[in-house]
Short mmCIF file of C-alpha atoms and ligand atoms in Angstrom, two decimals:
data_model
loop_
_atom_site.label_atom_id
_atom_site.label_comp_id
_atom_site.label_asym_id
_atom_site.label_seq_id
_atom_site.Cartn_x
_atom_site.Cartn_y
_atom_site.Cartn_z
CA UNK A 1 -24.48 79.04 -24.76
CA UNK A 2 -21.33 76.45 -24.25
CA UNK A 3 -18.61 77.64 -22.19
CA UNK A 4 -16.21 76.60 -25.69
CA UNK A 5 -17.84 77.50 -28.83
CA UNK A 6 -14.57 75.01 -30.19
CA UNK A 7 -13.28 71.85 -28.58
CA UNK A 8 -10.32 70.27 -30.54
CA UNK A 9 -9.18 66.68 -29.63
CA UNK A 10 -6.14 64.99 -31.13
CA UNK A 11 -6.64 66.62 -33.96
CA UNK A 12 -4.31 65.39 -36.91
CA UNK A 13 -4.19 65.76 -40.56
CA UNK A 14 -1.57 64.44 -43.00
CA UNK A 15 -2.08 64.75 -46.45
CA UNK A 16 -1.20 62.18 -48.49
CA UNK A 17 1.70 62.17 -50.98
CA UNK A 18 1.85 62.22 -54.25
CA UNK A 19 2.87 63.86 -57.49
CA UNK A 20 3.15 67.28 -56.29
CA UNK A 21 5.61 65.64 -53.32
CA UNK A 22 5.96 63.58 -50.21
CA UNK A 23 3.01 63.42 -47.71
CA UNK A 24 2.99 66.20 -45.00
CA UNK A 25 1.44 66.09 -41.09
CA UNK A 26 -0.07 69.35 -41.66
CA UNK A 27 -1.72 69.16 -37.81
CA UNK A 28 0.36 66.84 -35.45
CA UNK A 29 -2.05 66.33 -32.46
CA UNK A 30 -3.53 69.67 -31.44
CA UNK A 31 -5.59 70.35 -28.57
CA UNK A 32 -7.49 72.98 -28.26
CA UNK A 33 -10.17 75.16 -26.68
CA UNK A 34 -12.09 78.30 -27.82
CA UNK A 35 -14.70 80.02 -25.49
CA UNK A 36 -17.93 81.07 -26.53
CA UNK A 37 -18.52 85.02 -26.73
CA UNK A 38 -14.12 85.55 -27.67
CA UNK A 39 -12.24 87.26 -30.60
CA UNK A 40 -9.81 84.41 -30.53
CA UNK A 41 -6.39 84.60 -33.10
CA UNK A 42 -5.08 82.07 -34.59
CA UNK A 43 -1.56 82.46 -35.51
CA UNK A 44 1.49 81.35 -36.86
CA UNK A 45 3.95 81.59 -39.97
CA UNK A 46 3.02 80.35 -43.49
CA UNK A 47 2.41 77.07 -43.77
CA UNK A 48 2.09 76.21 -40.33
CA UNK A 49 -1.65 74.74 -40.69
CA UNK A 50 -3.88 76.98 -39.89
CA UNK A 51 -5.94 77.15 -42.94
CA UNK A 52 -5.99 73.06 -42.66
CA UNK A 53 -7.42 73.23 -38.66
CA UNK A 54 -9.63 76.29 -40.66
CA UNK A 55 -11.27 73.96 -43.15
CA UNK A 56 -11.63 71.01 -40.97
CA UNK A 57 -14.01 73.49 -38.76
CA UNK A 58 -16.10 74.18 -42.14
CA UNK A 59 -15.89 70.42 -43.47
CA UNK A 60 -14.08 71.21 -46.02
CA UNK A 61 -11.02 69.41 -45.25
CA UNK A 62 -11.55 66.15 -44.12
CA UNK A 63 -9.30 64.95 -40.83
CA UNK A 64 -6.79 62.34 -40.04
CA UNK A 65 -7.76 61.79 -36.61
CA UNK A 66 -9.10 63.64 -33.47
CA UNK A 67 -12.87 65.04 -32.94
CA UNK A 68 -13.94 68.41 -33.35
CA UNK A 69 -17.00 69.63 -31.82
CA UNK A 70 -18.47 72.68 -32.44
CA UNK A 71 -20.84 74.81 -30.02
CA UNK A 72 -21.39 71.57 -27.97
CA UNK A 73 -21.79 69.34 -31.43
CA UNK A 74 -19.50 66.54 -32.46
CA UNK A 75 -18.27 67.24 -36.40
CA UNK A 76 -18.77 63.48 -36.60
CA UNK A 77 -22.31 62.63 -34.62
CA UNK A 78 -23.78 65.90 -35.38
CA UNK A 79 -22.59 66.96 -38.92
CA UNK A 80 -25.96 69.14 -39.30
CA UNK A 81 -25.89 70.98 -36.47
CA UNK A 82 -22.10 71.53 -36.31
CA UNK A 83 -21.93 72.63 -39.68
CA UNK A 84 -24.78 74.95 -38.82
CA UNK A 85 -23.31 77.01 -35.96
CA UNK A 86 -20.44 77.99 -38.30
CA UNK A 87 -19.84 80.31 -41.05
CA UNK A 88 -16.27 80.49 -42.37
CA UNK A 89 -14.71 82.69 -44.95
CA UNK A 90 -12.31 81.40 -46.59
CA UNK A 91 -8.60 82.18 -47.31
CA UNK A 92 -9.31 81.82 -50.70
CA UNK A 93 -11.03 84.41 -53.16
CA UNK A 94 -13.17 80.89 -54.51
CA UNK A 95 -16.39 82.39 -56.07
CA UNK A 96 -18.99 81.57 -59.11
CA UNK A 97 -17.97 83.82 -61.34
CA UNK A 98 -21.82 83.88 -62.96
CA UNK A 99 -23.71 84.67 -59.64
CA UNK A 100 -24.41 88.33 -58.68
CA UNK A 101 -23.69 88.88 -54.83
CA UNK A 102 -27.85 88.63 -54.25
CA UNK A 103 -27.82 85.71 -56.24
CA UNK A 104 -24.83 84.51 -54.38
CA UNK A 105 -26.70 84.59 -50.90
CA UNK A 106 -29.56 83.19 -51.83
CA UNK A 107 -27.92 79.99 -53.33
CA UNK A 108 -25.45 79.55 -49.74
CA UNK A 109 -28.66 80.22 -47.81
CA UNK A 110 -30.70 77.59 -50.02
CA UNK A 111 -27.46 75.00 -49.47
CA UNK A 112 -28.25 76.05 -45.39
CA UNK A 113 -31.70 75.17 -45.46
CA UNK A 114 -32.49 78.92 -44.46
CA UNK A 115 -36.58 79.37 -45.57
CA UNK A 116 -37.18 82.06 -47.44
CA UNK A 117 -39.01 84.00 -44.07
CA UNK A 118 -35.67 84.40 -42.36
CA UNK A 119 -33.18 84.80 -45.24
CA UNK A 120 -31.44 88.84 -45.10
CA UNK A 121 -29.88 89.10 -47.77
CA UNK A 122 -30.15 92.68 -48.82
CA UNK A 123 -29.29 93.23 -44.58
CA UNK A 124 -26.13 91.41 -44.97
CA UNK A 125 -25.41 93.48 -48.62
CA UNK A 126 -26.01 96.55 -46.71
CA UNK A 127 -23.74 95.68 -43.89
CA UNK A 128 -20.73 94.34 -46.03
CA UNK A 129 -21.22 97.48 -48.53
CA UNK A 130 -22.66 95.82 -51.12
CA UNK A 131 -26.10 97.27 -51.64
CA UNK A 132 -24.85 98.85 -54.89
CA UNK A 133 -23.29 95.69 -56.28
CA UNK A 134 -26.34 93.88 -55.46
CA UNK A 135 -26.84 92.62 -59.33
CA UNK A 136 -23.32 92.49 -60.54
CA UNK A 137 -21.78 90.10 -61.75
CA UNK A 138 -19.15 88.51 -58.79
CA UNK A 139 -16.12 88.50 -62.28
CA UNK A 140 -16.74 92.48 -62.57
CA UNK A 141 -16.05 92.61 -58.81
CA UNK A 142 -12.76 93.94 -57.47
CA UNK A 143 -10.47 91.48 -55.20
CA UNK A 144 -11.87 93.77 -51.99
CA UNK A 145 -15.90 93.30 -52.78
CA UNK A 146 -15.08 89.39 -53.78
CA UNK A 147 -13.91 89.44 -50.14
CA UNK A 148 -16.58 91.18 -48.88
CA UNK A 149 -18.62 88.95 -50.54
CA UNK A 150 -17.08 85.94 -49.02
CA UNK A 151 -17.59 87.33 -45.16
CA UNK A 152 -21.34 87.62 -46.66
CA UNK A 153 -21.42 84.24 -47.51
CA UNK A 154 -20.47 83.02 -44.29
CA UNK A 155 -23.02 85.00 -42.55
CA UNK A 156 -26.81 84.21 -44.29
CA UNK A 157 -27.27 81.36 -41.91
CA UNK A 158 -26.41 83.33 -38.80
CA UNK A 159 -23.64 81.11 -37.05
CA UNK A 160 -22.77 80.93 -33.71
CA UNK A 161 -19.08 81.08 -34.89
CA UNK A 162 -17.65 82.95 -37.44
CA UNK A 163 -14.23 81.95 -38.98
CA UNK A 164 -12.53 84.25 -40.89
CA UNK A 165 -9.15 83.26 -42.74
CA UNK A 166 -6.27 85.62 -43.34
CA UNK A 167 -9.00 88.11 -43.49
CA UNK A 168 -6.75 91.08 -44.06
CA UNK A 169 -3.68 90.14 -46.37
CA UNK A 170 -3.43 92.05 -48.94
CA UNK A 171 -6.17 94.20 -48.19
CA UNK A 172 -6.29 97.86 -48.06
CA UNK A 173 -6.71 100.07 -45.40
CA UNK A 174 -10.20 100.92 -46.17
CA UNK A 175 -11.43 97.39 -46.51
CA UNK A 176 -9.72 96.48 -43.52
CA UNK A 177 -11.54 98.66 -41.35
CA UNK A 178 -14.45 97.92 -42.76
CA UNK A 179 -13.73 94.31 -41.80
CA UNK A 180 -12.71 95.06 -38.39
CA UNK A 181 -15.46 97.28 -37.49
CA UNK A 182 -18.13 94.71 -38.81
CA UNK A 183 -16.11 91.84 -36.74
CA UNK A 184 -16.27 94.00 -33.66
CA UNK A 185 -20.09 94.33 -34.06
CA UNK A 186 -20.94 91.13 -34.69
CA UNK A 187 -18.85 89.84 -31.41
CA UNK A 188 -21.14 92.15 -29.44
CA UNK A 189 -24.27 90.89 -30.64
CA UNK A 190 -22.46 87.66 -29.10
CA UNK A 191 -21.19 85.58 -32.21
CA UNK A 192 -17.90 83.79 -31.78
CA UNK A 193 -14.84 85.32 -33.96
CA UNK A 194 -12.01 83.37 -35.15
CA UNK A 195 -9.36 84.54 -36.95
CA UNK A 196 -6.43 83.39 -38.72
CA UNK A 197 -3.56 86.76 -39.40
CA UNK A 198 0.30 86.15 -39.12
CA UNK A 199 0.24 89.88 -38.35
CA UNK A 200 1.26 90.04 -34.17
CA UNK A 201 -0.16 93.81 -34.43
CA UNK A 202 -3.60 92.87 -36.00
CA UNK A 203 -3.62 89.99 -33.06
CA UNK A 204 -3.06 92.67 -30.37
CA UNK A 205 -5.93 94.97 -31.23
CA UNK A 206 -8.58 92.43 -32.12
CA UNK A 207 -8.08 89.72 -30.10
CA UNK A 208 -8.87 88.48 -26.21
CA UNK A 209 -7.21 85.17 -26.60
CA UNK A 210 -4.54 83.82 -29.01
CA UNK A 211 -3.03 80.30 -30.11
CA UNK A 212 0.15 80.15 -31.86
CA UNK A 213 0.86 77.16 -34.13
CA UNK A 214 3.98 76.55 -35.98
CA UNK A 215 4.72 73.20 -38.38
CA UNK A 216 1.54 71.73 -36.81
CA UNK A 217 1.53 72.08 -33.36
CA UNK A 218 0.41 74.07 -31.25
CA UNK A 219 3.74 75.99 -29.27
CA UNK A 220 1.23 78.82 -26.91
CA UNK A 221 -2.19 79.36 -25.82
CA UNK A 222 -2.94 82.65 -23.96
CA UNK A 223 -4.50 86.02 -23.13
CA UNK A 224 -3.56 88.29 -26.12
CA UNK A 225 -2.09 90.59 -22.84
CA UNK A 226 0.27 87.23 -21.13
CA UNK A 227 1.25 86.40 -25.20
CA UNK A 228 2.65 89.94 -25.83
CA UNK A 229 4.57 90.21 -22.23
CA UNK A 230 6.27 86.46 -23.46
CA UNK A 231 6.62 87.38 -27.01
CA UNK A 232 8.77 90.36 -26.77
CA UNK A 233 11.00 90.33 -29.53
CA UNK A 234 11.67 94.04 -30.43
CA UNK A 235 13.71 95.12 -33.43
CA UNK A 236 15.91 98.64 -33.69
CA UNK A 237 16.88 99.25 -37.37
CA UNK A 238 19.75 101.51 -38.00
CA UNK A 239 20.90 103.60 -40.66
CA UNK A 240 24.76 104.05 -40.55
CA UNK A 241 26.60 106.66 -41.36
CA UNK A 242 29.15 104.63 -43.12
CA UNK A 243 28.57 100.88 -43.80
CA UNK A 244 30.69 98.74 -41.72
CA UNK A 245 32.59 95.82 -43.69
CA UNK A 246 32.05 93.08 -40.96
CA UNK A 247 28.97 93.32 -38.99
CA UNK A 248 29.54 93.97 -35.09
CA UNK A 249 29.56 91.18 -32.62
CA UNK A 250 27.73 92.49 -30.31
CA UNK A 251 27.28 89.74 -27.20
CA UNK A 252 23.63 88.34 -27.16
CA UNK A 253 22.55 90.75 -29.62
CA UNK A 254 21.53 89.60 -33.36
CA UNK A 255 22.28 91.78 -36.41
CA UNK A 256 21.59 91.37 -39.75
CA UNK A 257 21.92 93.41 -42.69
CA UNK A 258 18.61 94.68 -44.70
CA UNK A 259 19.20 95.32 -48.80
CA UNK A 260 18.74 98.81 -48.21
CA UNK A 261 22.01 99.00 -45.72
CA UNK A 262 20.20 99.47 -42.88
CA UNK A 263 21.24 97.27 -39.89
CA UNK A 264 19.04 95.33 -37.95
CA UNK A 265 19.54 94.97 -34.24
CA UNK A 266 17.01 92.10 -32.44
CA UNK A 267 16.55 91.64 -29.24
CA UNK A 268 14.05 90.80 -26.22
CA UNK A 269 12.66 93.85 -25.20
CA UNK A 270 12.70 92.22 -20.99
CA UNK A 271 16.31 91.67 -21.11
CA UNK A 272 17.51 94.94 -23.06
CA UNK A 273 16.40 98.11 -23.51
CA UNK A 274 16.65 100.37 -26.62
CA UNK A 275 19.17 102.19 -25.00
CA UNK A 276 21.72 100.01 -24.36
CA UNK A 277 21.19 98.54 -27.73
CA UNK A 278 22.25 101.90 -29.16
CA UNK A 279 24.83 102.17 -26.88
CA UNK A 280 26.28 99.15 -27.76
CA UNK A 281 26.11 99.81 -31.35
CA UNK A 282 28.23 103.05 -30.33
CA UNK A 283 30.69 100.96 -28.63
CA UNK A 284 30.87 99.34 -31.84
CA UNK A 285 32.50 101.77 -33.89
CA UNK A 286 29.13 102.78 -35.67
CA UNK A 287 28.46 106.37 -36.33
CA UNK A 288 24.29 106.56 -36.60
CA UNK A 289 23.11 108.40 -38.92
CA UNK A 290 19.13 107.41 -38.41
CA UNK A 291 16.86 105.13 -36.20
CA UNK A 292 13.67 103.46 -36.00
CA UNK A 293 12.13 100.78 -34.56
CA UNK A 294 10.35 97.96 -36.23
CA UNK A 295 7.03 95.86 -34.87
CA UNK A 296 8.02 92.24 -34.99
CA UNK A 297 5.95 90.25 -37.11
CA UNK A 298 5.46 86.46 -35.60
CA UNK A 299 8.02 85.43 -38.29
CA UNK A 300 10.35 87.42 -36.56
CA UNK A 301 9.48 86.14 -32.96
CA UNK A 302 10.18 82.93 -33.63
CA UNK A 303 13.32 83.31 -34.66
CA UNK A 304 13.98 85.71 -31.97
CA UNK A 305 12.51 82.57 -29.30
CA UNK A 306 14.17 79.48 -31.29
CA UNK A 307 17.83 81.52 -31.61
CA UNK A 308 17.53 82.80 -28.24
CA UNK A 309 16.68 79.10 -26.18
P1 ADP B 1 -1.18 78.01 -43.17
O1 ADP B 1 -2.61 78.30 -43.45
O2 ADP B 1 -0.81 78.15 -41.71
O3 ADP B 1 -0.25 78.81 -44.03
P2 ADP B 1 -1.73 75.41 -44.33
O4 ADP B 1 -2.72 74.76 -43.43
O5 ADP B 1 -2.24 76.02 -45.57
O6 ADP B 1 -0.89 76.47 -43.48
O7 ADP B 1 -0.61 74.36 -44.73
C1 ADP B 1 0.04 73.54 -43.76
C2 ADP B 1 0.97 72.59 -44.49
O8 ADP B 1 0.20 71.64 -45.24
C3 ADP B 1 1.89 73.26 -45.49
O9 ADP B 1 3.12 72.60 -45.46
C4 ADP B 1 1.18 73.06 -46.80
O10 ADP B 1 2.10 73.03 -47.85
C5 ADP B 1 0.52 71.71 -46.60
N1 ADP B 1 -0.72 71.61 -47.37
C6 ADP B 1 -1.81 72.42 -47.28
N2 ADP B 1 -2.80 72.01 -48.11
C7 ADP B 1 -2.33 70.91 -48.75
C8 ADP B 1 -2.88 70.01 -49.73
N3 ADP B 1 -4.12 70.17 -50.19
N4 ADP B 1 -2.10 68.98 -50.13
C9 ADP B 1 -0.86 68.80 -49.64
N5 ADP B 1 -0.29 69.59 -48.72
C10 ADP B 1 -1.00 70.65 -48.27
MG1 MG B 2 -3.52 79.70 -44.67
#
């Protein structure tokens, strides 16, 4: 096994302009390095490139510059055997609408050169929950089995890596546990997860490691544990009693107000604690009539980090 199961170089990507607009450096230089064995996360707001450093991984985005190698193999000397120690499902619900799930499998294991001896397809139906949808057609499949059929897809060669792409938006409770429990038993048997969320929360219980990119570069690279000590952007929502008709200026703290009239108090959980942020909004005049606190979502961090530096 290679210490990295990823090594990112330089790794740029513009795409060119043209009708649909100018052209945009979706990757501006990243470097990067994922060990072998890791749940790693890949985060950061919409349109911040992760799905583009995704598909480069898989080949199917083709890169502006920088080398990729994957489990020890260069992307560009060893297209065979990089392509074969990963599987990646896609952001993307992209599936032949004619091809039954079996069907399905057996065509992505024929484009994988898997012989017929070692192909498991009815293994992999049974472990995405499947079985019973073996022979249907993929259009009479709900968005949830088209997914599961997509995490199928990426497994009938049996990568070394696994990439998985926004794996949970939109999803429903039951299909994301599904998802998480089969990721979590896969990365014992010792395949390499990577996964894309912009959900901090989903990042926290899944992953060991976690890179944040935003507009193309990369802006942290951590423990999941050192990422959540710096990233501490906490958010106390409250519910006044009356609505005030200017919002309170309350120092360092930020407040906005929600459509629902709740008012929305952020700030870093290491320099303030929820306390004192209620106390201040007491100070202010504001008579509380409820209170809750809100997980930040990475959106939210980043505004907390750029407004706050
Ligand atoms: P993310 O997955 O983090 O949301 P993407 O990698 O999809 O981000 O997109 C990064 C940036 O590149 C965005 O500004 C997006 O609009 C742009 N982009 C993505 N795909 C294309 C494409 N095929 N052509 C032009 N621009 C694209
Ligand atoms: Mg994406």
């Amino acid at each position: 096994m290679p210490s990295n199961a990823i090594e990112i170089r330089g790794l740029q990507k513009t795409y060119p302009g043209g009708r649909s607009g100018p052209a945009k450096d979706a990757l501006k230089g990243v470097d990067l390095d994922i060990p072998a064995g890791s749940i790693f996360g890949l985060l950061g707001p919409n349109g911040a490139g992760k799905s583009t450093m995704i598909n480069i991984l898989a080949g199917l985005v083709i890169k502006s510059a920088g080398s990729v190698r994957i489990w020890g193999f260069d992307q560009d000397v060893n297209p065979r055997q990089s392509r074969a120690a990963i599987g990646v499902m896609p952001q993307e619900l992209n599936l032949d609408p004619f091809f039954t799930p079996r069907a399905a499998l057996e065509v992505q294991a024929g484009l994988y050169g898997v012989p017929k001896s070692r192909r498991r397809s009815d293994e992999i139906l049974e472990m995405v929950g499947l079985t019973d949808k073996a022979e249907a057609y993929a259009r009479t499949l709900s968005g949830g089995m088209r997914r599961r059929l997509l995490l199928a897809k990426a497994l009938v060669h049996q990568p070394n890596v696994l990439v998985l792409d926004e794996p949970t938006a939109g999803v429903d409770i039951e299909l994301r546990q599904m998802l998480w429990e089969n990721i979590r038993r896969l990365n014992q048997k010792g395949m390499t997860i990577i996964l894309t969320t912009h959900y901090l929360e989903e990042a926290e219980e899944m992953c060991d490691e976690i890179a944040i990119i935003n507009q193309g570069s990369l802006v942290a690279r951590d423990s999941t544990v050192n990422l959540l000590r710096q990233l501490d952007a906490r958010c106390l929502l409250v519910v006044p009693e009356t609505a005030p008709e200017t919002l309170p200026d309350l120092g360092g703290l930020e407040v906005t107000r929600r459509d629902n009239g709740e008012l929305a108090f952020s700030y870093r959980g290491s320099e303030l604690t929820a306390n004192a942020v209620l106390e201040a909004v007491r100070q202010a005049g504001i008579v509380i009539k409820d209170v809750r606190t809100e997980q930040a979502n990475l959106e939210d961090v980043f505004l907390a980090l750029t407004r706050s530096r």
